[in-house]
XYZ file of C-alpha atoms in Angstrom:
343
model
C -17.077 24.898 -5.635
C -14.320 27.442 -6.125
C -15.391 31.234 -5.822
C -13.929 31.788 -9.348
C -16.223 29.099 -10.908
C -19.034 30.563 -9.014
C -18.322 34.099 -10.533
C -18.007 32.633 -13.993
C -21.564 30.867 -13.683
C -22.930 34.167 -12.386
C -21.473 36.176 -15.332
C -22.628 33.597 -17.956
C -26.137 33.493 -16.349
C -26.551 37.294 -16.403
C -25.291 37.286 -19.869
C -27.812 34.762 -21.004
C -30.679 36.738 -19.273
C -29.614 40.056 -20.964
C -29.527 38.348 -24.406
C -33.296 37.599 -24.120
C -34.697 40.718 -25.697
C -38.174 39.503 -25.136
C -38.271 39.952 -21.354
C -37.507 42.727 -18.939
C -35.059 41.981 -16.403
C -34.955 43.683 -13.037
C -32.296 43.156 -10.304
C -34.530 40.758 -8.546
C -35.110 38.714 -11.847
C -31.337 38.358 -12.149
C -30.725 37.324 -8.622
C -33.359 34.656 -9.025
C -31.960 33.280 -12.410
C -28.312 33.261 -10.868
C -29.547 31.523 -7.685
C -31.336 28.868 -9.908
C -28.128 28.408 -12.078
C -26.006 27.855 -9.150
C -28.401 25.358 -7.576
C -28.360 23.423 -10.822
C -24.581 23.433 -10.788
C -24.187 22.553 -7.083
C -27.146 20.568 -6.229
C -27.849 22.877 -3.155
C -29.459 26.240 -2.205
C -26.849 28.953 -2.672
C -28.586 32.426 -2.046
C -27.139 35.252 -3.996
C -27.154 38.677 -2.439
C -28.269 41.902 -4.073
C -24.742 43.354 -3.583
C -23.124 40.325 -5.249
C -25.068 40.791 -8.507
C -24.477 44.579 -8.523
C -20.808 43.876 -8.136
C -20.987 41.345 -10.917
C -22.581 43.787 -13.203
C -19.816 46.413 -12.558
C -17.321 43.831 -13.187
C -18.790 42.787 -16.495
C -18.931 46.485 -17.408
C -15.282 46.915 -16.666
C -12.197 46.117 -18.616
C -10.790 43.747 -15.833
C -12.157 40.715 -17.464
C -12.034 42.004 -21.047
C -15.709 42.059 -21.127
C -16.624 45.867 -21.475
C -20.367 44.751 -21.355
C -22.634 47.714 -22.430
C -25.115 46.869 -19.636
C -27.574 49.895 -19.182
C -30.583 50.526 -16.867
C -33.825 51.847 -18.419
C -37.036 53.021 -16.689
C -34.902 53.099 -13.531
C -35.221 49.433 -12.964
C -34.644 47.229 -16.013
C -31.351 45.930 -17.238
C -30.378 45.326 -20.819
C -27.624 45.228 -23.202
C -27.387 48.613 -25.097
C -26.065 46.515 -28.037
C -28.620 43.838 -28.452
C -26.191 41.527 -30.263
C -23.692 41.636 -27.539
C -22.466 38.704 -25.568
C -19.512 38.066 -23.264
C -18.836 34.829 -25.276
C -18.449 36.682 -28.530
C -15.374 38.816 -27.348
C -12.877 38.956 -30.100
C -9.354 37.431 -29.357
C -6.537 39.796 -28.693
C -3.160 39.598 -30.677
C -1.618 38.206 -27.535
C -4.485 35.553 -27.053
C -3.986 34.628 -30.821
C -0.248 34.193 -30.398
C -0.434 32.070 -27.177
C -3.333 29.890 -28.588
C -1.322 29.379 -31.880
C 1.910 28.196 -30.031
C -0.292 25.962 -27.569
C -2.135 24.364 -30.544
C 1.239 23.713 -32.271
C 2.589 22.042 -29.144
C -0.460 19.850 -28.522
C -0.477 18.741 -32.321
C 2.783 16.921 -31.676
C 0.781 14.456 -29.680
C -2.109 14.190 -32.318
C -1.697 10.331 -32.120
C -1.528 10.132 -28.556
C -5.017 9.083 -27.176
C -4.474 11.015 -24.052
C -5.310 14.020 -26.108
C -7.985 12.417 -28.297
C -10.783 14.183 -26.348
C -9.351 17.561 -27.135
C -8.784 16.930 -30.841
C -11.942 18.515 -31.941
C -11.297 21.456 -29.585
C -7.866 21.975 -31.335
C -9.610 22.065 -34.636
C -12.049 24.684 -33.580
C -9.369 26.690 -32.038
C -7.303 26.518 -35.310
C -10.272 27.657 -37.155
C -10.890 30.405 -34.636
C -7.294 31.522 -34.810
C -7.234 31.495 -38.574
C -10.320 33.602 -38.700
C -8.917 36.188 -36.299
C -5.351 36.178 -37.337
C -4.091 38.589 -39.719
C -0.261 38.544 -40.539
C 0.678 38.159 -36.932
C 4.100 36.448 -36.128
C 4.416 34.031 -33.237
C 5.863 35.677 -30.190
C 6.495 32.235 -28.405
C 8.933 29.903 -29.862
C 8.790 26.310 -28.471
C 11.569 23.812 -28.712
C 10.359 20.665 -30.496
C 11.608 18.037 -32.663
C 8.953 16.815 -35.080
C 11.266 14.224 -36.679
C 12.057 12.477 -33.269
C 11.823 8.847 -33.740
C 9.592 6.567 -31.603
C 6.900 9.044 -30.765
C 4.496 6.753 -32.590
C 4.843 4.327 -29.787
C 3.617 6.819 -27.179
C -0.044 5.799 -27.332
C 0.559 2.013 -27.407
C 2.868 2.332 -24.356
C 0.481 4.700 -22.496
C -2.370 2.254 -22.972
C -0.230 -0.639 -21.787
C 0.726 1.062 -18.659
C -2.868 2.096 -17.582
C -4.105 -1.339 -18.586
C -1.185 -3.125 -16.747
C -0.158 -5.250 -19.867
C 3.241 -6.898 -20.060
C 5.123 -5.634 -23.182
C 7.239 -7.803 -25.563
C 9.786 -5.461 -26.939
C 12.394 -5.559 -29.638
C 15.124 -3.145 -28.906
C 18.546 -2.042 -30.083
C 20.557 0.271 -27.924
C 23.447 2.566 -29.259
C 25.997 0.177 -27.688
C 24.616 -3.129 -29.204
C 25.400 -4.530 -32.448
C 22.294 -6.589 -32.569
C 18.740 -6.089 -31.504
C 17.285 -7.939 -28.526
C 13.844 -9.041 -27.502
C 12.579 -9.290 -23.870
C 9.523 -8.754 -21.645
C 9.036 -5.421 -19.974
C 6.748 -4.183 -17.171
C 6.292 -0.480 -17.897
C 5.511 1.956 -15.004
C 5.753 5.376 -16.512
C 6.613 7.347 -19.573
C 9.370 10.028 -18.905
C 10.539 12.858 -21.124
C 13.947 14.461 -20.650
C 15.990 16.728 -23.123
C 13.544 16.322 -25.941
C 13.638 12.487 -25.737
C 11.021 9.987 -24.356
C 11.891 7.013 -22.093
C 9.877 4.034 -21.026
C 10.720 3.191 -17.317
C 9.864 -0.168 -15.617
C 11.372 -3.720 -15.103
C 12.335 -6.641 -17.045
C 11.889 -9.016 -14.094
C 10.734 -8.343 -10.463
C 14.289 -9.346 -9.386
C 15.955 -6.788 -11.663
C 16.533 -3.216 -11.131
C 14.504 -0.440 -12.685
C 15.529 0.251 -16.289
C 14.671 2.936 -18.941
C 14.346 2.380 -22.541
C 14.639 5.235 -25.088
C 11.661 5.214 -27.391
C 13.768 6.106 -30.371
C 15.660 2.771 -29.986
C 12.557 0.600 -29.772
C 12.013 -1.329 -33.040
C 8.728 -3.122 -32.185
C 6.068 -3.754 -29.606
C 3.868 -6.590 -28.851
C 1.920 -7.947 -25.756
C 2.199 -10.913 -23.516
C -1.224 -11.543 -21.903
C -0.047 -14.689 -19.951
C 2.636 -13.293 -17.896
C 1.384 -11.478 -14.702
C 2.137 -7.760 -14.654
C 4.473 -6.607 -11.856
C 1.793 -4.334 -10.172
C 4.008 -2.170 -7.766
C 3.603 1.399 -6.676
C 6.374 3.323 -8.594
C 7.033 6.875 -6.988
C 8.687 8.697 -9.812
C 9.264 11.774 -7.685
C 11.124 10.042 -5.072
C 12.997 7.703 -7.518
C 14.450 10.716 -9.382
C 14.724 12.946 -6.384
C 18.537 13.162 -6.366
C 19.030 12.612 -10.056
C 19.434 14.644 -13.286
C 17.995 13.004 -16.285
C 16.806 9.429 -16.602
C 19.771 7.237 -15.402
C 19.783 6.116 -11.748
C 22.729 4.132 -11.178
C 21.553 1.345 -8.947
C 23.162 0.912 -5.496
C 24.787 4.407 -5.461
C 23.881 6.937 -2.923
C 23.448 10.778 -3.430
C 26.904 12.445 -2.696
C 27.673 16.125 -1.898
C 29.163 17.755 -5.066
C 31.199 20.929 -4.591
C 31.322 23.190 -7.683
C 33.167 26.408 -8.601
C 31.267 28.514 -11.128
C 32.871 31.534 -12.752
C 31.312 35.090 -12.671
C 29.841 34.856 -16.238
C 27.894 31.691 -15.506
C 27.240 32.522 -11.705
C 24.060 34.549 -12.250
C 22.455 31.834 -14.535
C 23.137 29.051 -12.044
C 21.816 31.112 -9.092
C 18.490 32.033 -10.929
C 18.160 28.602 -12.542
C 19.643 26.053 -10.141
C 21.244 22.945 -11.629
C 19.132 20.851 -9.281
C 16.676 21.331 -6.405
C 19.272 20.299 -3.848
C 21.542 23.164 -4.913
C 22.766 25.481 -2.095
C 24.979 28.586 -2.555
C 28.054 28.168 -0.197
C 30.203 31.198 -0.907
C 30.429 34.211 -3.203
C 33.920 35.530 -4.201
C 35.098 38.990 -4.779
C 35.629 38.272 -8.517
C 31.910 37.330 -8.857
C 32.564 33.663 -8.977
C 30.591 31.282 -6.573
C 30.802 27.885 -4.903
C 27.737 25.735 -4.692
C 26.894 22.222 -3.232
C 24.509 19.739 -4.748
C 23.380 16.405 -3.371
C 23.332 14.309 -6.466
C 23.726 10.586 -7.739
C 26.362 11.032 -10.421
C 25.284 9.817 -13.786
C 26.039 10.331 -17.504
C 23.407 13.138 -17.835
C 24.993 15.065 -14.808
C 28.440 14.638 -16.327
C 27.282 16.031 -19.639
C 25.642 18.968 -17.749
C 28.935 19.797 -16.125
C 31.007 19.464 -19.246
C 28.645 21.866 -21.018
C 30.043 24.809 -18.946
C 33.497 24.278 -20.347
C 36.039 26.473 -18.420
C 33.278 28.194 -16.569
C 32.951 25.382 -13.960
C 35.274 23.297 -11.864
C 34.490 20.269 -9.887
C 36.226 20.599 -6.447
C 34.696 17.591 -4.794
C 34.595 14.601 -4.660
C 37.964 13.610 -5.935
C 36.669 10.845 -8.057
C 34.362 13.023 -10.226
C 36.931 15.752 -10.311
C 39.597 13.219 -11.747
C 37.037 11.948 -14.193
C 36.117 15.437 -15.456
C 39.678 16.264 -15.833
C 40.637 13.114 -17.801
C 37.485 13.715 -20.098
C 38.750 17.423 -20.829
C 42.392 16.404 -21.351
C 41.166 13.699 -23.958
C 39.096 16.487 -25.593
C 42.132 18.774 -25.704
C 44.262 15.932 -27.261
C 41.556 15.536 -30.012
C 42.015 19.175 -31.005
C 45.873 18.962 -30.930
C 46.119 15.718 -32.903
C 43.759 17.100 -35.609
C 45.240 20.514 -35.839
C 47.741 19.742 -38.635
C 44.974 17.880 -40.679
C 43.003 21.229 -40.797
C 45.872 23.461 -41.892
C-alpha cells in the first residue's frame, strides 16, 4: 500500500478516536487503534511507532493539509479535540476548491449519458449540492473548451459498450463527401477524441485498413450478433505515433518535415511542440527557428500548418511545400476575385 494511503488511514483513524468524547485516549491507545485499522485494510500486521503517531498529530495540527486540527493534551497524557464538534472530514471548501470542483463537475456532466461515468453520477450530485451550499457569488476561474451541441455524443455509450463486449456494429453513415448514406458492418476497436470531435476507429473487414468514423456523421446504430468480431490487439499509441489527428494514410511512411517558424510564433512552438518528434535544428539572429518533425502527412497536419499563416514556411519535402504554396495561392485568388464584390 502506498505511504500516502497509509497516512490517510492513520489521520482518519486518529480523527475517529478523538471524536469519541466518551473515552479518554492516550498515545498508546491511538497507536493500537491505528495499527488495528491498518491491519483491517492490509490484512497483515503493520506495527506503528510512537514517533509516527506523534508526527501524524503534529501534521494534523498544522496547515499543511488544511486540517488545523485543535488537538490538545490534558492531564499530561490524554488527547482530545478542544472543539468537541471538530472533524477533519468537515473542513470547509476553499474558494479555489469550489471553483475547481465546479469546472470538474461541469466537464463530467457532458458525459452524463455515458455509462463509464454512471458510477460517479451520485457523487456528482453530492458535489453539486456541496458546491451550491458553499458557493457565494464566486465566478469560475477555469474555462473549459466544450461544445454541448456537438452531434453524435448520444452514441458514445452504445459504442463503448459494443467495444468492450466485442459486438459487430451495423452502422448507417453519411460522410461529408457522400450524397447518400451508406450501411455497413464495423468492428470497432477504440473511441478517439480530437479537436472537440469524437471518432470510432476500427475495420469494416479484416482485409481492409483501419478506418475512422466521425460520430457526428453516424445516422443509426444496430448490432450483428452472427458475424464474428475481429478480435485483434489494436495499439493506439503505436498506430498514431507519427500522426497528428485521426487520419493515418495507409501505406505512407513517416517523413522528415523541415519548417521555418517566424520569431512571433517560435516561442509558442518551442514551449508547445507541434508533435512529440519535434526537434529544434537552428535559431536565427532575427528570432526565427527551423524545426524538424517526423510525421505522416495528413489533412489534420496540413490544417495545422496553414493555421500559422505567414508565420510558417515548409522548407522540405518539396511535395508538401508545393502543396502548401498552391493552397495559399488559391486562398489569395479568392480574396482578389471577391474584392470588387465587397466594395
